Amino acid sequence: MASPVSVYNSNVLDAHISSTSRESLKMELLADVTLLPGEERIIDKDIIYICPFSGAVKGKVLITNYRLYFKSCDADVAVTLDVPLGAISRVEKMGGVSSRGENSYGLDITCKDMRNLRFALKQEGHSRRDIFELLFKHAFPISHGLPLFAYVTQEKYEENGWSVYRPVEELRRQGLPNNKWRITFINKNYELCDTYPAVLAVPFKCKEEDLRRVSSFRSRGRIPVLSWIHRENRAAIARCSQPLVGMSGKRNKDDERYLDLIRDANDTAKLTIYDARPNVNAVANKATGGGYEGDEYHNAELVFLDIHNIHVMRESLKKLKDIVYPNVEESHWLSSLESTHWLEHIKLVLSGAIQVADKVSSGNSVVVHCSDGWDRTAQLTSLAMLMLDSHYRTLKGLQVLIEKEWISFGHKFTSVRNFTCVRPECRSGCLLGFAKNTAVCVCVCACARACVCLIVLVRVQRIGHGDKNHADQDRSPIFVQFMDCVWQMSKQFPTAFEFNERLLLTILEHLYSCRFGTFLYNCESAREQNALRQKTVSLWSLVNSKTELYLNPFYTPESGRVLYPVASMRHLELWVTYYIRWNPRIRQQQSPVEQRYLELLALRDEYIKKLEELRLSDSSRLADDGPGGDTSSPSPASSPTRQQHYTHLQTPF
Amino acid sequence: MEFSEHIKTANVEDVVLQQPLHPPSKGTLCITSHHLLFSDREERSGRQVLLLLRNIDAVEKRATESSGTLVIKCKDLRVLQLEIPGMEQCLNIAQSIETLSCLDCVAEMYPFFYRPSNASLRDQWGLSTPERHYTEMEALHGRWRLSTVNQDYSVCPSYPPAVIVPKAIGDDALKKAAKFRQGGRFPVLCYYHRKNGTVILRSSQPLAGANRKRCIQDELLLQAAIEGSDKGYIIDTRSAQQAQQARMMGGGFESKSCYSGWKRLHRHMERGKTLQESLIKLVEACGDKSPNMDRWLSKLENSKWLSHVQTALSTAGLLAECVERDGRSVLVHGSEGTGSTLLISTLAQLIMDPSCRTLEGFLTLLEREFVQAGHPFQQRCSHSAFSHARLQQECPVFLLLLDCVWQLWYQFPLALGFSEALLLRLATEAYSSDYGTFLCNSDMERCALQVKGKTHCLFRVLLKPREREQYTNPLYEPNELAIWPSVHPQSLQLWRGFFLRWTQQTHHLELVQEDIRNMVIEWGKLALS
């Protein structure tokens, strides 16, 4: 269990590493790669991996239609890489045939998961041409007319993850419809709002034509709809996009009336509108036709939560990457970490969600929005729901939460890359990669009713060598940030979540991998058009077929409790096991701990079984006593349920 | 001395107490020779706060005409506030606290008065002795012997009466070697590595001085320690430059020419005042109440506490690497050999030796390597981070050790048999305690004051069944391998459990840890029955 960590300045200690390569081993290097059903070998090749931690490592690379796999041939420097092609954001040639210097000719690969890979090849005979072309083709399949791997895979699982989330069922679980809220199918053809799901919950008193008029006043038609409702006090969380107030300060009576209906549904004096943005940004949005709710909204108060936009977050994450990969900042780690502002952003998101949750649990309905209502809004509503509703803290519950607040409500999983295409009519597209001076871009036209995917080749203008900046735009820090917040909460409440850290890491891995359909496309309409549910496998199929890997043995359900994490810098931590997971020197002892947790889960199950047996023998003994038995003994019907076995150990808080 | 001389006001009514994690309450304050006692007036709450005066690091008073406020800052980092009606009473109380919390005379301290009903002074004191330690390690007996040259503490006042030395070296030679080492701390064995037979020795610096004095007995002693094996390493916990400078003051280092079997490695570790100031800065940052915490990480970094943790762990790692991976024996020393020397030899043993990682093993290790080995607890722990008194010999070496152990615990959640709660308890007890364990600076002083006959032993108490259960790690799995800590700044965390102990969040986590432990124990009891 000793980790391969040796970082003391051990200049006195000779490292006895033999460099003899073992030829016989070399041949079978790739024999032990387990391919997924449907995965096909494309090419393998002798290559040198320029490992940022161990230096140049000779080995073999295998490229399939799903992954890039590398294994070193020197048994003493055991380096293995297993990178899903979906995680690759850019492939570039490094050096030329005439480049001088050792290992200067090869490939440079930028990934979306906080790492870069560099390979060197022999300079003679265009040795990289075939591998570059094949890698480029399969890493960016759409731009080459190939299907994504999620459409190719033949994986079969016991569980069908697509059945985890059923919108109407979830609304029913929350107690809807009731006399104040109803379920509407007005958006079943995605005509009201192309980025919203088909099933929506809206105030009972609101008519369908009202909804249409409101949608004209909300950015991209994203009207306020219900995300969650408190079972007892009936306070609701509604989400939407910004109102289209503009410079002239437009008003819309229907929108004003509609928000008042949300307030009215709970019969409180004031509705609180949380605008996730900083005040200045909200004002600036007026220039582009957006804005925020003004005084004309009676009975409403507006609170700005000061959370910065996606660009600021991306910059922050980029800075974070700079200090952790490939080399971790050593001498001024904490102040460098501070200067990335990453933890500060986490703090603001968490404290925003705490405010939302607190307002709702004290009985007041809230409306949450940012600009478009699919980034910061999703963070706030989903985190607040996680704090308020213990159901979302279970393994299945978190899946529902992600499916609902993120996937169905149109978080731009595919085009969060936010690359501005030079084609004027293309409003947002996603950069897929570069070839020579050409960027390959998939445009998702927001103007079109449904998301139509076009493949456009655009000349990158005036970017030339400076294309590095684009590569770093390829990430979706908003969802990562959400996962980070969930992780922070699970650290602060170690017994409150049914799932463990591994689930969060697995979700983030497959956010990019393209192995599952779960995070493909930006909205429900596009998913339907591409028959996602029929043709791909859900990530939750993988998870739910082997749940024990993702369970927290210490989970103690507490249904009524609202979790308020501490959003103070002093109690927040960098999620090292995610952000610095590629560095072998930092990696903590994951596998023995996971093994121990599995044992503990088994022990817990054994305990529950024994307890059950004891109870059964008790009750049968009682039954034997016959009708004349002691009536004061507990009847079998009142014996505690499985759930209560844990709850007697509740934390007094 | 009569304690009552220092108590002008013993009782005050209507005092308002504010303490962390509790709402303010009103009640009676009582001061006794060793305690501050607050009893809540509300009948139903029945809450009492009993605080050892020794735990109080600083008292700040703010008086107005009719009343006064005392802010009491404790060595366990708790901050209490008392509002006392009547200025005179307030000043009297403050005066009493100031005097009674800093008693110099050890024999007047509370451990000599503490008489719990469930323990007897005739109970065994301590967990082990040098004799027993020697007897248990039979593999040693071929080449090492137990010397009682120091049985009357005349050779080295800070060593225990018996020490383990090479068999080839007689007691007379030891006496001479002791004269050549600061404070008489000649090289003695502290650890024997079963896997490869190498050893760790520790000592203080040689008194070579500017004239490069030599001591043949010292050279022979060290030569005998590695007879027949590879070159040994000397890990000097000072930088090469510091070691050079020490020669001007009569100290020094082992020169290459005189100690040809040994190779010196210098690792600069901060000590004394620098460490104490680092602790003060850290505690100040942790206690910063301002809502704007955006400079928190910089403040944490500026305190340098975590970099001291890093240096300690990496030097200990180096030591363990020499022994475990390289198969070399090592001598460790700094200058006095009672601070950083003990710190890294203790940590290295924890890294390498699985038997030190159980609850009992760890306490035995602390007893041997800190208490018996002569870490001057009384001087080092007389004040903590809040004191306004001028710094004298205070230095949080022991706290740094506990922090490093916590880092190991955090990085290897399964490898240690004890819990964070134990480390917290030890961090508190070292500064103020009902028990005699951390009293005095050396075995000699403890012997003179009959500490073992007149006080109770903390380590013994911690191993009693009920306490033991409280301090075990439910996830513990015995593991024969060495546990190599990662010492990158990214892997090191602030020990929130201690430094932010009196916040709601940390308190909550403490309770959760307790729940988890109880859960696992209960599962085990039934499932394996």
GROMACS .gro file of N, CA, C and O in nm, chain A residues 360-404:
model
  180
  360VAL      N    1  -3.614   2.970   0.114
  360VAL     CA    2  -3.721   2.874   0.087
  360VAL      C    3  -3.760   2.799   0.215
  360VAL      O    4  -3.878   2.780   0.243
  361SER      N    5  -3.661   2.762   0.294
  361SER     CA    6  -3.699   2.684   0.412
  361SER      C    7  -3.769   2.772   0.515
  361SER      O    8  -3.838   2.721   0.602
  362SER      N    9  -3.751   2.904   0.502
  362SER     CA   10  -3.829   2.989   0.593
  362SER      C   11  -3.964   3.026   0.533
  362SER      O   12  -4.034   3.114   0.584
  363GLY      N   13  -4.000   2.964   0.420
  363GLY     CA   14  -4.136   2.976   0.372
  363GLY      C   15  -4.160   3.075   0.260
  363GLY      O   16  -4.274   3.103   0.225
  364ASN      N   17  -4.053   3.130   0.201
  364ASN     CA   18  -4.072   3.226   0.093
  364ASN      C   19  -4.033   3.167  -0.041
  364ASN      O   20  -3.927   3.105  -0.053
  365SER      N   21  -4.116   3.191  -0.141
  365SER     CA   22  -4.082   3.143  -0.275
  365SER      C   23  -3.975   3.232  -0.336
  365SER      O   24  -3.966   3.351  -0.303
  366VAL      N   25  -3.895   3.173  -0.422
  366VAL     CA   26  -3.789   3.249  -0.487
  366VAL      C   27  -3.787   3.222  -0.637
  366VAL      O   28  -3.834   3.118  -0.683
  367VAL      N   29  -3.736   3.321  -0.711
  367VAL     CA   30  -3.710   3.303  -0.853
  367VAL      C   31  -3.560   3.322  -0.872
  367VAL      O   32  -3.502   3.414  -0.814
  368VAL      N   33  -3.497   3.231  -0.945
  368VAL     CA   34  -3.353   3.242  -0.966
  368VAL      C   35  -3.326   3.258  -1.115
  368VAL      O   36  -3.381   3.184  -1.197
  369HIS      N   37  -3.243   3.355  -1.149
  369HIS     CA   38  -3.197   3.362  -1.288
  369HIS      C   39  -3.062   3.427  -1.298
  369HIS      O   40  -3.013   3.489  -1.203
  370CYS      N   41  -3.000   3.411  -1.415
  370CYS     CA   42  -2.877   3.484  -1.443
  370CYS      C   43  -2.902   3.552  -1.576
  370CYS      O   44  -2.999   3.627  -1.587
  371SER      N   45  -2.821   3.527  -1.678
  371SER     CA   46  -2.854   3.586  -1.808
  371SER      C   47  -2.944   3.489  -1.886
  371SER      O   48  -3.060   3.517  -1.910
  372ASP      N   49  -2.887   3.374  -1.923
  372ASP     CA   50  -2.966   3.279  -1.999
  372ASP      C   51  -3.033   3.175  -1.912
  372ASP      O   52  -3.120   3.102  -1.956
  373GLY      N   53  -2.989   3.166  -1.791
  373GLY     CA   54  -3.054   3.073  -1.700
  373GLY      C   55  -3.016   2.928  -1.721
  373GLY      O   56  -3.094   2.839  -1.690
  374TRP      N   57  -2.895   2.904  -1.773
  374TRP     CA   58  -2.856   2.763  -1.785
  374TRP      C   59  -2.721   2.733  -1.722
  374TRP      O   60  -2.677   2.620  -1.724
  375ASP      N   61  -2.654   2.835  -1.670
  375ASP     CA   62  -2.526   2.809  -1.603
  375ASP      C   63  -2.536   2.834  -1.453
  375ASP      O   64  -2.557   2.744  -1.375
  376ARG      N   65  -2.522   2.962  -1.417
  376ARG     CA   66  -2.527   2.995  -1.274
  376ARG      C   67  -2.661   2.959  -1.213
  376ARG      O   68  -2.669   2.916  -1.098
  377THR      N   69  -2.767   2.976  -1.292
  377THR     CA   70  -2.899   2.942  -1.241
  377THR      C   71  -2.907   2.794  -1.204
  377THR      O   72  -2.955   2.758  -1.096
  378ALA      N   73  -2.854   2.709  -1.293
  378ALA     CA   74  -2.857   2.566  -1.265
  378ALA      C   75  -2.773   2.534  -1.141
  378ALA      O   76  -2.812   2.451  -1.059
  379GLN      N   77  -2.661   2.601  -1.127
  379GLN     CA   78  -2.578   2.579  -1.007
  379GLN      C   79  -2.658   2.611  -0.881
  379GLN      O   80  -2.660   2.533  -0.786
  380LEU      N   81  -2.721   2.727  -0.883
  380LEU     CA   82  -2.789   2.773  -0.763
  380LEU      C   83  -2.910   2.686  -0.729
  380LEU      O   84  -2.929   2.646  -0.615
  381THR      N   85  -2.992   2.658  -0.831
  381THR     CA   86  -3.113   2.580  -0.800
  381THR      C   87  -3.073   2.439  -0.756
  381THR      O   88  -3.124   2.389  -0.657
  382SER      N   89  -2.978   2.377  -0.827
  382SER     CA   90  -2.948   2.238  -0.793
  382SER      C   91  -2.880   2.229  -0.656
  382SER      O   92  -2.908   2.137  -0.579
  383LEU      N   93  -2.792   2.325  -0.625
  383LEU     CA   94  -2.728   2.320  -0.493
  383LEU      C   95  -2.829   2.348  -0.381
  383LEU      O   96  -2.827   2.283  -0.277
  384ALA      N   97  -2.916   2.443  -0.405
  384ALA     CA   98  -3.017   2.472  -0.304
  384ALA      C   99  -3.106   2.350  -0.282
  384ALA      O  100  -3.142   2.315  -0.169
  385MET      N  101  -3.138   2.282  -0.392
  385MET     CA  102  -3.223   2.162  -0.380
  385MET      C  103  -3.150   2.051  -0.303
  385MET      O  104  -3.210   1.976  -0.226
  386LEU      N  105  -3.019   2.044  -0.326
  386LEU     CA  106  -2.938   1.945  -0.254
  386LEU      C  107  -2.937   1.973  -0.104
  386LEU      O  108  -2.934   1.883  -0.021
  387MET      N  109  -2.938   2.101  -0.070
  387MET     CA  110  -2.940   2.138   0.071
  387MET      C  111  -3.077   2.112   0.133
  387MET      O  112  -3.087   2.073   0.249
  388LEU      N  113  -3.181   2.136   0.054
  388LEU     CA  114  -3.316   2.131   0.109
  388LEU      C  115  -3.375   1.991   0.112
  388LEU      O  116  -3.451   1.956   0.202
  389ASP      N  117  -3.343   1.910   0.012
  389ASP     CA  118  -3.416   1.786  -0.009
  389ASP      C  119  -3.320   1.667   0.001
  389ASP      O  120  -3.235   1.648  -0.086
  390SER      N  121  -3.335   1.589   0.105
  390SER     CA  122  -3.240   1.479   0.127
  390SER      C  123  -3.249   1.373   0.018
  390SER      O  124  -3.157   1.295   0.000
  391HIS      N  125  -3.359   1.372  -0.058
  391HIS     CA  126  -3.371   1.275  -0.166
  391HIS      C  127  -3.256   1.291  -0.267
  391HIS      O  128  -3.201   1.193  -0.316
  392TYR      N  129  -3.218   1.416  -0.294
  392TYR     CA  130  -3.111   1.439  -0.391
  392TYR      C  131  -2.974   1.400  -0.338
  392TYR      O  132  -2.876   1.401  -0.411
  393ARG      N  133  -2.968   1.369  -0.209
  393ARG     CA  134  -2.841   1.330  -0.152
  393ARG      C  135  -2.820   1.179  -0.158
  393ARG      O  136  -2.722   1.127  -0.108
  394THR      N  137  -2.917   1.109  -0.219
  394THR     CA  138  -2.898   0.965  -0.240
  394THR      C  139  -2.833   0.943  -0.376
  394THR      O  140  -2.820   1.035  -0.456
  395LEU      N  141  -2.791   0.819  -0.400
  395LEU     CA  142  -2.725   0.786  -0.526
  395LEU      C  143  -2.817   0.815  -0.645
  395LEU      O  144  -2.779   0.880  -0.741
  396LYS      N  145  -2.941   0.768  -0.636
  396LYS     CA  146  -3.035   0.791  -0.745
  396LYS      C  147  -3.079   0.936  -0.749
  396LYS      O  148  -3.104   0.993  -0.855
  397GLY      N  149  -3.090   0.995  -0.632
  397GLY     CA  150  -3.138   1.132  -0.624
  397GLY      C  151  -3.045   1.230  -0.693
  397GLY      O  152  -3.090   1.322  -0.762
  398LEU      N  153  -2.915   1.210  -0.677
  398LEU     CA  154  -2.821   1.300  -0.744
  398LEU      C  155  -2.833   1.286  -0.895
  398LEU      O  156  -2.825   1.384  -0.969
  399GLN      N  157  -2.858   1.162  -0.939
  399GLN     CA  158  -2.876   1.141  -1.083
  399GLN      C  159  -2.998   1.219  -1.134
  399GLN      O  160  -2.994   1.284  -1.238
  400VAL      N  161  -3.104   1.213  -1.055
  400VAL     CA  162  -3.226   1.286  -1.092
  400VAL      C  163  -3.196   1.436  -1.096
  400VAL      O  164  -3.235   1.507  -1.190
  401LEU      N  165  -3.126   1.482  -0.996
  401LEU     CA  166  -3.095   1.625  -0.987
  401LEU      C  167  -3.018   1.672  -1.110
  401LEU      O  168  -3.048   1.776  -1.169
  402ILE      N  169  -2.918   1.593  -1.150
  402ILE     CA  170  -2.838   1.631  -1.266
  402ILE      C  171  -2.922   1.623  -1.393
  402ILE      O  172  -2.920   1.714  -1.476
  403GLU      N  173  -2.997   1.515  -1.406
  403GLU     CA  174  -3.083   1.500  -1.525
  403GLU      C  175  -3.181   1.615  -1.535
  403GLU      O  176  -3.208   1.667  -1.642
  404LYS      N  177  -3.234   1.654  -1.421
  404LYS     CA  178  -3.339   1.755  -1.420
  404LYS      C  179  -3.284   1.896  -1.437
  404LYS      O  180  -3.311   1.962  -1.538
   0.00000   0.00000   0.00000
